[in-house]
PDB file of C-alpha atoms in Angstrom:
ATOM      1  CA  MET A 216     -10.905  63.304 -10.875  1.00  0.00           C
ATOM      2  CA  ILE A 217      -9.942  66.013 -13.154  1.00  0.00           C
ATOM      3  CA  SER A 218      -8.162  68.936 -11.347  1.00  0.00           C
ATOM      4  CA  PRO A 219     -10.257  72.097 -11.813  1.00  0.00           C
ATOM      5  CA  VAL A 220      -7.247  74.135 -12.653  1.00  0.00           C
ATOM      6  CA  SER A 221      -6.566  71.912 -15.584  1.00  0.00           C
ATOM      7  CA  LYS A 222      -9.831  73.035 -17.191  1.00  0.00           C
ATOM      8  CA  SER A 223     -10.443  75.949 -19.197  1.00  0.00           C
ATOM      9  CA  PHE A 224     -11.967  79.305 -17.962  1.00  0.00           C
ATOM     10  CA  GLU A 225     -15.059  78.586 -20.003  1.00  0.00           C
ATOM     11  CA  ALA A 226     -15.327  75.040 -18.722  1.00  0.00           C
ATOM     12  CA  LEU A 227     -15.142  76.275 -15.157  1.00  0.00           C
ATOM     13  CA  VAL A 228     -17.766  79.097 -15.669  1.00  0.00           C
ATOM     14  CA  GLU A 229     -20.169  76.537 -17.385  1.00  0.00           C
ATOM     15  CA  GLU A 230     -19.726  73.963 -14.645  1.00  0.00           C
ATOM     16  CA  ALA A 231     -20.198  76.450 -11.674  1.00  0.00           C
ATOM     17  CA  GLY A 232     -23.163  78.101 -13.328  1.00  0.00           C
ATOM     18  CA  ARG A 233     -25.272  75.010 -13.772  1.00  0.00           C
ATOM     19  CA  VAL A 234     -24.931  73.297 -10.389  1.00  0.00           C
ATOM     20  CA  SER A 235     -27.720  73.752  -7.972  1.00  0.00           C
ATOM     21  CA  VAL A 236     -27.288  76.330  -5.235  1.00  0.00           C
ATOM     22  CA  ASP A 237     -30.568  75.406  -3.244  1.00  0.00           C
ATOM     23  CA  GLY A 238     -30.188  74.762   0.274  1.00  0.00           C
ATOM     24  CA  TRP A 239     -27.029  75.404   2.473  1.00  0.00           C
ATOM     25  CA  ASP A 240     -24.876  72.483   1.317  1.00  0.00           C
ATOM     26  CA  PHE A 241     -21.436  73.368   0.101  1.00  0.00           C
ATOM     27  CA  SER A 242     -20.248  70.015  -0.485  1.00  0.00           C
ATOM     28  CA  TRP A 243     -19.631  70.794  -4.118  1.00  0.00           C
ATOM     29  CA  LEU A 244     -16.647  72.963  -2.936  1.00  0.00           C
ATOM     30  CA  GLU A 245     -14.745  70.125  -1.591  1.00  0.00           C
ATOM     31  CA  GLY A 246     -11.114  70.257  -3.035  1.00  0.00           C
ATOM     32  CA  ARG A 247     -12.144  73.603  -4.650  1.00  0.00           C
ATOM     33  CA  ALA A 248     -12.276  75.880  -1.558  1.00  0.00           C
ATOM     34  CA  THR A 249     -11.556  75.667   2.256  1.00  0.00           C
ATOM     35  CA  GLU A 250     -13.095  77.460   5.058  1.00  0.00           C
ATOM     36  CA  GLU A 251     -11.603  77.659   8.575  1.00  0.00           C
ATOM     37  CA  ARG A 252     -14.040  76.823  11.180  1.00  0.00           C
ATOM     38  CA  PRO A 253     -14.651  78.769  14.494  1.00  0.00           C
ATOM     39  CA  SER A 254     -13.124  76.923  17.534  1.00  0.00           C
ATOM     40  CA  TRP A 255     -16.458  76.468  19.455  1.00  0.00           C
ATOM     41  CA  GLY A 256     -18.180  74.010  17.160  1.00  0.00           C
ATOM     42  CA  TYR A 257     -21.739  75.628  16.800  1.00  0.00           C
ATOM     43  CA  GLN A 258     -23.628  72.585  15.805  1.00  0.00           C
ATOM     44  CA  ARG A 259     -22.367  70.621  18.696  1.00  0.00           C
ATOM     45  CA  LEU A 260     -23.303  73.278  21.147  1.00  0.00           C
ATOM     46  CA  LEU A 261     -26.726  73.616  19.414  1.00  0.00           C
ATOM     47  CA  SER A 262     -27.250  69.810  20.013  1.00  0.00           C
ATOM     48  CA  ARG A 263     -26.838  70.673  23.700  1.00  0.00           C
ATOM     49  CA  LYS A 264     -29.015  73.579  23.957  1.00  0.00           C
ATOM     50  CA  LEU A 265     -31.978  71.777  21.963  1.00  0.00           C
ATOM     51  CA  ALA A 266     -31.744  68.788  24.232  1.00  0.00           C
ATOM     52  CA  THR A 267     -32.559  70.986  27.291  1.00  0.00           C
ATOM     53  CA  SER A 268     -35.301  72.957  25.616  1.00  0.00           C
ATOM     54  CA  THR A 269     -39.141  72.358  25.702  1.00  0.00           C
ATOM     55  CA  ALA A 270     -39.987  74.612  22.776  1.00  0.00           C
ATOM     56  CA  ALA A 271     -37.422  75.767  20.247  1.00  0.00           C
ATOM     57  CA  LEU A 272     -37.410  78.077  17.096  1.00  0.00           C
ATOM     58  CA  ASP A 273     -34.862  78.021  14.476  1.00  0.00           C
ATOM     59  CA  VAL A 274     -34.885  81.336  12.509  1.00  0.00           C
ATOM     60  CA  GLN A 275     -33.845  81.423   8.935  1.00  0.00           C
ATOM     61  CA  THR A 276     -33.000  77.773   8.841  1.00  0.00           C
ATOM     62  CA  GLY A 277     -31.949  77.646   5.272  1.00  0.00           C
ATOM     63  CA  GLY A 278     -32.438  74.154   3.877  1.00  0.00           C
ATOM     64  CA  GLY A 279     -32.573  72.804   7.302  1.00  0.00           C
ATOM     65  CA  GLU A 280     -29.240  71.151   7.135  1.00  0.00           C
ATOM     66  CA  VAL A 281     -27.649  72.594  10.380  1.00  0.00           C
ATOM     67  CA  LEU A 282     -30.656  71.945  12.449  1.00  0.00           C
ATOM     68  CA  ALA A 283     -31.011  68.385  11.238  1.00  0.00           C
ATOM     69  CA  GLY A 284     -27.242  67.901  11.932  1.00  0.00           C
ATOM     70  CA  ALA A 285     -27.859  68.813  15.468  1.00  0.00           C
ATOM     71  CA  GLY A 286     -29.733  65.290  15.745  1.00  0.00           C
ATOM     72  CA  ALA A 287     -33.351  64.731  15.836  1.00  0.00           C
ATOM     73  CA  GLU A 288     -32.944  62.888  19.105  1.00  0.00           C
ATOM     74  CA  ASN A 289     -32.048  66.233  20.720  1.00  0.00           C
ATOM     75  CA  PHE A 290     -35.134  68.110  19.444  1.00  0.00           C
ATOM     76  CA  PRO A 291     -37.582  69.325  22.168  1.00  0.00           C
ATOM     77  CA  PRO A 292     -41.362  68.390  21.909  1.00  0.00           C
ATOM     78  CA  THR A 293     -42.003  71.531  20.120  1.00  0.00           C
ATOM     79  CA  MET A 294     -39.449  72.117  17.284  1.00  0.00           C
ATOM     80  CA  VAL A 295     -40.376  74.886  14.717  1.00  0.00           C
ATOM     81  CA  ALA A 296     -38.087  76.449  11.982  1.00  0.00           C
ATOM     82  CA  THR A 297     -38.651  79.415   9.675  1.00  0.00           C
ATOM     83  CA  GLU A 298     -37.591  80.061   6.052  1.00  0.00           C
ATOM     84  CA  GLY A 299     -38.368  82.733   3.582  1.00  0.00           C
ATOM     85  CA  TRP A 300     -36.780  81.568   0.363  1.00  0.00           C
ATOM     86  CA  PRO A 301     -39.046  79.112  -1.560  1.00  0.00           C
ATOM     87  CA  PRO A 302     -36.377  76.726  -2.799  1.00  0.00           C
ATOM     88  CA  ASN A 303     -35.036  76.553   0.633  1.00  0.00           C
ATOM     89  CA  VAL A 304     -38.613  75.977   2.120  1.00  0.00           C
ATOM     90  CA  ALA A 305     -38.976  72.936   0.053  1.00  0.00           C
ATOM     91  CA  LYS A 306     -35.578  71.451   0.908  1.00  0.00           C
ATOM     92  CA  ALA A 307     -36.220  72.167   4.648  1.00  0.00           C
ATOM     93  CA  THR A 308     -39.613  70.654   4.704  1.00  0.00           C
ATOM     94  CA  ALA A 309     -38.533  67.533   3.174  1.00  0.00           C
ATOM     95  CA  LEU A 310     -35.610  67.203   5.416  1.00  0.00           C
ATOM     96  CA  LEU A 311     -36.969  68.436   8.869  1.00  0.00           C
ATOM     97  CA  HIS A 312     -40.632  67.187   8.655  1.00  0.00           C
ATOM     98  CA  PRO A 313     -39.673  63.631   9.002  1.00  0.00           C
ATOM     99  CA  LEU A 314     -37.594  64.407  11.925  1.00  0.00           C
ATOM    100  CA  GLY A 315     -40.521  65.935  13.784  1.00  0.00           C
ATOM    101  CA  ALA A 316     -39.879  69.653  13.050  1.00  0.00           C
ATOM    102  CA  VAL A 317     -42.444  71.993  11.589  1.00  0.00           C
ATOM    103  CA  VAL A 318     -41.290  74.414   8.922  1.00  0.00           C
ATOM    104  CA  VAL A 319     -43.222  77.710   8.649  1.00  0.00           C
ATOM    105  CA  ALA A 320     -42.676  79.462   5.277  1.00  0.00           C
ATOM    106  CA  GLY A 321     -42.964  83.183   4.951  1.00  0.00           C
ATOM    107  CA  SER A 322     -41.191  86.518   5.037  1.00  0.00           C
ATOM    108  CA  GLU A 323     -38.364  86.902   7.278  1.00  0.00           C
ATOM    109  CA  GLU A 324     -39.518  90.396   8.026  1.00  0.00           C
ATOM    110  CA  PRO A 325     -41.222  91.285  11.318  1.00  0.00           C
ATOM    111  CA  PRO A 326     -43.293  90.195  12.839  1.00  0.00           C
ATOM    112  CA  LEU A 327     -42.565  86.464  13.449  1.00  0.00           C
ATOM    113  CA  PRO A 328     -45.966  84.518  13.135  1.00  0.00           C
ATOM    114  CA  PHE A 329     -45.840  83.426  16.663  1.00  0.00           C
ATOM    115  CA  ALA A 330     -47.388  84.709  19.958  1.00  0.00           C
ATOM    116  CA  ASP A 331     -45.498  86.364  22.767  1.00  0.00           C
ATOM    117  CA  GLY A 332     -43.206  84.214  25.038  1.00  0.00           C
ATOM    118  CA  VAL A 333     -43.771  80.865  23.354  1.00  0.00           C
ATOM    119  CA  PHE A 334     -40.316  79.710  23.036  1.00  0.00           C
ATOM    120  CA  ASP A 335     -37.650  78.999  25.608  1.00  0.00           C
ATOM    121  CA  LEU A 336     -34.966  78.733  22.908  1.00  0.00           C
ATOM    122  CA  VAL A 337     -34.478  80.668  19.644  1.00  0.00           C
ATOM    123  CA  THR A 338     -31.539  79.748  17.453  1.00  0.00           C
ATOM    124  CA  SER A 339     -30.078  80.806  14.184  1.00  0.00           C
ATOM    125  CA  ARG A 340     -26.945  80.174  12.084  1.00  0.00           C
ATOM    126  CA  HIS A 341     -25.841  82.957   9.824  1.00  0.00           C
ATOM    127  CA  PRO A 342     -29.092  84.972   9.785  1.00  0.00           C
ATOM    128  CA  ALA A 343     -29.022  87.556   7.106  1.00  0.00           C
ATOM    129  CA  THR A 344     -30.828  90.020   9.366  1.00  0.00           C
ATOM    130  CA  VAL A 345     -31.338  89.919  13.119  1.00  0.00           C
ATOM    131  CA  HIS A 346     -34.600  91.346  14.421  1.00  0.00           C
ATOM    132  CA  TRP A 347     -33.677  91.572  18.092  1.00  0.00           C
ATOM    133  CA  SER A 348     -37.158  92.993  19.216  1.00  0.00           C
ATOM    134  CA  GLU A 349     -38.935  89.916  17.617  1.00  0.00           C
ATOM    135  CA  ILE A 350     -36.561  87.523  19.152  1.00  0.00           C
ATOM    136  CA  ALA A 351     -37.085  89.185  22.621  1.00  0.00           C
ATOM    137  CA  ARG A 352     -40.910  89.091  22.104  1.00  0.00           C
ATOM    138  CA  VAL A 353     -41.194  85.388  21.287  1.00  0.00           C
ATOM    139  CA  LEU A 354     -38.799  84.212  23.997  1.00  0.00           C
ATOM    140  CA  ALA A 355     -40.279  83.099  27.272  1.00  0.00           C
ATOM    141  CA  ALA A 356     -38.960  84.851  30.467  1.00  0.00           C
ATOM    142  CA  GLY A 357     -35.520  83.279  31.073  1.00  0.00           C
ATOM    143  CA  GLY A 358     -35.354  81.966  27.529  1.00  0.00           C
ATOM    144  CA  ILE A 359     -32.255  81.858  25.491  1.00  0.00           C
ATOM    145  CA  TYR A 360     -31.220  83.193  21.942  1.00  0.00           C
ATOM    146  CA  PHE A 361     -28.241  81.086  20.710  1.00  0.00           C
ATOM    147  CA  ALA A 362     -26.740  81.736  17.295  1.00  0.00           C
ATOM    148  CA  GLN A 363     -23.731  81.942  15.062  1.00  0.00           C
ATOM    149  CA  HIS A 364     -23.608  85.244  13.251  1.00  0.00           C
ATOM    150  CA  VAL A 365     -21.668  86.384  10.280  1.00  0.00           C
ATOM    151  CA  GLY A 366     -19.561  89.353  11.653  1.00  0.00           C
ATOM    152  CA  GLY A 367     -18.543  92.636  10.268  1.00  0.00           C
ATOM    153  CA  GLY A 368     -15.932  92.898   7.581  1.00  0.00           C
ATOM    154  CA  THR A 369     -16.547  89.359   6.356  1.00  0.00           C
ATOM    155  CA  ASN A 370     -15.169  88.613   2.873  1.00  0.00           C
ATOM    156  CA  VAL A 371     -14.393  92.339   2.289  1.00  0.00           C
ATOM    157  CA  GLU A 372     -11.585  90.975  -0.129  1.00  0.00           C
ATOM    158  CA  ILE A 373     -14.089  89.370  -2.335  1.00  0.00           C
ATOM    159  CA  ARG A 374     -16.495  92.410  -2.275  1.00  0.00           C
ATOM    160  CA  GLU A 375     -13.663  94.770  -3.025  1.00  0.00           C
ATOM    161  CA  PHE A 376     -12.338  92.644  -5.995  1.00  0.00           C
ATOM    162  CA  PHE A 377     -15.566  92.924  -7.735  1.00  0.00           C
ATOM    163  CA  LEU A 378     -16.938  96.096  -6.507  1.00  0.00           C
ATOM    164  CA  GLY A 379     -13.930  98.287  -5.621  1.00  0.00           C
ATOM    165  CA  PRO A 380     -13.000 100.116  -2.523  1.00  0.00           C
ATOM    166  CA  LEU A 381     -15.807 100.138   0.095  1.00  0.00           C
ATOM    167  CA  THR A 382     -16.422 102.195   3.271  1.00  0.00           C
ATOM    168  CA  PRO A 383     -16.240  99.818   6.071  1.00  0.00           C
ATOM    169  CA  GLY A 384     -19.582  99.474   8.041  1.00  0.00           C
ATOM    170  CA  ARG A 385     -20.250  98.398  11.533  1.00  0.00           C
ATOM    171  CA  GLY A 386     -23.733  97.135  11.430  1.00  0.00           C
ATOM    172  CA  ARG A 387     -22.616  93.528  11.819  1.00  0.00           C
ATOM    173  CA  HIS A 388     -19.882  94.250  14.451  1.00  0.00           C
ATOM    174  CA  HIS A 389     -20.169  91.912  17.386  1.00  0.00           C
ATOM    175  CA  ASP A 390     -20.083  94.803  19.732  1.00  0.00           C
ATOM    176  CA  VAL A 391     -22.832  96.749  17.875  1.00  0.00           C
ATOM    177  CA  GLU A 392     -25.008  93.780  17.742  1.00  0.00           C
ATOM    178  CA  ALA A 393     -24.575  93.154  21.405  1.00  0.00           C
ATOM    179  CA  ASP A 394     -25.635  96.566  22.073  1.00  0.00           C
ATOM    180  CA  GLN A 395     -28.638  96.053  19.906  1.00  0.00           C
ATOM    181  CA  ALA A 396     -29.584  92.835  21.802  1.00  0.00           C
ATOM    182  CA  ARG A 397     -29.211  94.809  25.162  1.00  0.00           C
ATOM    183  CA  ALA A 398     -31.545  97.586  23.732  1.00  0.00           C
ATOM    184  CA  ALA A 399     -34.215  94.951  22.892  1.00  0.00           C
ATOM    185  CA  GLY A 400     -34.076  93.859  26.776  1.00  0.00           C
ATOM    186  CA  LEU A 401     -31.679  90.897  26.467  1.00  0.00           C
ATOM    187  CA  GLU A 402     -28.796  90.089  28.751  1.00  0.00           C
ATOM    188  CA  ILE A 403     -25.588  89.086  26.916  1.00  0.00           C
ATOM    189  CA  VAL A 404     -24.347  85.613  28.357  1.00  0.00           C
ATOM    190  CA  GLN A 405     -21.509  85.379  25.711  1.00  0.00           C
ATOM    191  CA  CYS A 406     -20.363  87.160  22.602  1.00  0.00           C
ATOM    192  CA  ARG A 407     -17.200  85.535  21.090  1.00  0.00           C
ATOM    193  CA  ASN A 408     -15.847  86.675  17.711  1.00  0.00           C
ATOM    194  CA  GLU A 409     -13.160  85.127  15.554  1.00  0.00           C
ATOM    195  CA  ARG A 410     -11.622  86.049  12.277  1.00  0.00           C
ATOM    196  CA  LEU A 411     -11.126  83.035   9.909  1.00  0.00           C
ATOM    197  CA  GLN A 412      -9.654  82.389   6.449  1.00  0.00           C
ATOM    198  CA  LEU A 413     -11.543  81.342   3.241  1.00  0.00           C
ATOM    199  CA  GLU A 414      -9.593  80.071   0.265  1.00  0.00           C
ATOM    200  CA  PHE A 415     -10.582  79.541  -3.338  1.00  0.00           C
ATOM    201  CA  PHE A 416      -8.451  77.475  -5.678  1.00  0.00           C
ATOM    202  CA  ASP A 417     -10.420  78.006  -8.906  1.00  0.00           C
ATOM    203  CA  VAL A 418     -12.664  80.506 -10.327  1.00  0.00           C
ATOM    204  CA  GLY A 419     -15.751  78.024 -10.506  1.00  0.00           C
ATOM    205  CA  ALA A 420     -15.587  77.698  -6.765  1.00  0.00           C
ATOM    206  CA  MET A 421     -15.882  81.592  -6.525  1.00  0.00           C
ATOM    207  CA  ILE A 422     -18.858  81.566  -8.894  1.00  0.00           C
ATOM    208  CA  PHE A 423     -20.583  78.950  -6.943  1.00  0.00           C
ATOM    209  CA  PHE A 424     -19.968  80.913  -3.819  1.00  0.00           C
ATOM    210  CA  LEU A 425     -21.328  84.096  -5.047  1.00  0.00           C
ATOM    211  CA  ARG A 426     -24.455  82.317  -6.606  1.00  0.00           C
ATOM    212  CA  LYS A 427     -25.152  80.933  -3.112  1.00  0.00           C
ATOM    213  CA  VAL A 428     -24.021  83.633  -0.717  1.00  0.00           C
ATOM    214  CA  ILE A 429     -26.007  86.193  -2.627  1.00  0.00           C
ATOM    215  CA  TRP A 430     -25.330  89.135  -0.093  1.00  0.00           C
ATOM    216  CA  THR A 431     -21.534  88.986  -0.765  1.00  0.00           C
ATOM    217  CA  VAL A 432     -21.825  90.686  -4.083  1.00  0.00           C
ATOM    218  CA  PRO A 433     -25.664  91.322  -4.375  1.00  0.00           C
ATOM    219  CA  ASP A 434     -25.958  92.028  -8.195  1.00  0.00           C
ATOM    220  CA  PHE A 435     -23.587  89.167  -9.079  1.00  0.00           C
ATOM    221  CA  THR A 436     -24.131  87.447 -12.553  1.00  0.00           C
ATOM    222  CA  VAL A 437     -21.410  85.769 -14.421  1.00  0.00           C
ATOM    223  CA  ASP A 438     -22.267  88.001 -17.497  1.00  0.00           C
ATOM    224  CA  ARG A 439     -22.136  91.232 -15.434  1.00  0.00           C
ATOM    225  CA  TYR A 440     -18.612  90.368 -13.903  1.00  0.00           C
ATOM    226  CA  LEU A 441     -17.040  88.319 -16.752  1.00  0.00           C
ATOM    227  CA  ASP A 442     -14.058  90.551 -17.142  1.00  0.00           C
ATOM    228  CA  ARG A 443     -13.471  90.448 -13.454  1.00  0.00           C
ATOM    229  CA  LEU A 444     -13.981  86.739 -13.392  1.00  0.00           C
ATOM    230  CA  ARG A 445     -11.262  86.236 -16.129  1.00  0.00           C
ATOM    231  CA  GLU A 446      -8.830  88.480 -14.180  1.00  0.00           C
ATOM    232  CA  LEU A 447      -9.546  86.306 -11.090  1.00  0.00           C
ATOM    233  CA  ASP A 448      -8.973  82.992 -13.037  1.00  0.00           C
ATOM    234  CA  GLU A 449      -5.730  84.357 -14.172  1.00  0.00           C
ATOM    235  CA  GLN A 450      -4.754  85.524 -10.619  1.00  0.00           C
ATOM    236  CA  ILE A 451      -5.554  81.985  -9.203  1.00  0.00           C
ATOM    237  CA  ARG A 452      -3.776  80.087 -11.844  1.00  0.00           C
ATOM    238  CA  ARG A 453      -0.677  82.389 -11.180  1.00  0.00           C
ATOM    239  CA  ASP A 454      -0.900  82.356  -7.325  1.00  0.00           C
ATOM    240  CA  GLY A 455      -2.832  79.036  -6.710  1.00  0.00           C
ATOM    241  CA  VAL A 456      -5.144  80.598  -4.354  1.00  0.00           C
ATOM    242  CA  PHE A 457      -7.472  83.587  -3.681  1.00  0.00           C
ATOM    243  CA  ARG A 458      -7.674  84.197   0.052  1.00  0.00           C
ATOM    244  CA  SER A 459     -10.492  86.224   1.946  1.00  0.00           C
ATOM    245  CA  THR A 460     -11.115  86.797   5.588  1.00  0.00           C
ATOM    246  CA  MET A 461     -14.285  85.950   7.484  1.00  0.00           C
ATOM    247  CA  SER A 462     -15.736  86.944  10.850  1.00  0.00           C
ATOM    248  CA  ARG A 463     -17.893  84.759  12.938  1.00  0.00           C
ATOM    249  CA  THR A 464     -19.692  85.476  16.289  1.00  0.00           C
ATOM    250  CA  LEU A 465     -21.057  83.111  18.759  1.00  0.00           C
ATOM    251  CA  PHE A 466     -23.877  84.813  20.406  1.00  0.00           C
ATOM    252  CA  GLU A 467     -25.903  83.754  23.608  1.00  0.00           C
ATOM    253  CA  ALA A 468     -28.366  86.227  25.187  1.00  0.00           C
ATOM    254  CA  ARG A 469     -30.889  85.704  27.789  1.00  0.00           C
ATOM    255  CA  LYS A 470     -34.409  87.208  28.379  1.00  0.00           C
ATOM    256  CA  PRO A 471     -34.621  88.302  32.008  1.00  0.00           C
ATOM    257  CA  GLY A 472     -36.956  86.411  34.258  1.00  0.00           C
ATOM    258  CA  ALA A 473     -37.439  82.901  35.773  1.00  0.00           C
ATOM    259  CA  ARG A 474     -37.028  79.893  33.830  1.00  0.00           C
TER     260      ARG A 474
END
């Protein structure tokens, strides 16, 4: 295998620009970037939650990879997933339908297309937005919301490299989200936050990441940021790495009432 850093800037850009970014598979980054994982092991915990549920909903499932990885043997009798981005809908459907899960396509904006109180478990890994009132509405009394969120201040180093200095926001801070969950009538069972490190070893890895995780730099295109990408390429070749920090929150919230 040819080391990415031995390739020219132009070759790295071309390679990263043509690889598919559908779904939520980051295996293309193997050897080109590393992501520190939270200590709790979300997928393993998700498996346990699903195994004790009777009707579960996975919101913003992406390509269905995380839900499928939790094990079809753990799926409850009713297993539903939602996804709003058409390329991901196709991937999730192909992956999850054979495992017994129903994929519902449509906007991720409220309302969710389900009746009140029909799920005893609602899950999500890295939802772009969290509509707490809708989660509370579709949960049955005693039901659980279990999720891993991207926390506040995630990848601010990447954003500021491309966009310049930013005013810190608190919208995705774990304490703010916990207050929002309480305001929707949910009780916080646990709210654990960890700050973690993300490392990029070539500019192509960054291009792939920004094409896939589109909310990091929302207007990203290679042409628009070509000059900054050249500077990033020079920096990584000089320093060996570009480092950024992430925030992850493990959320568990309960809807009051008997279960």
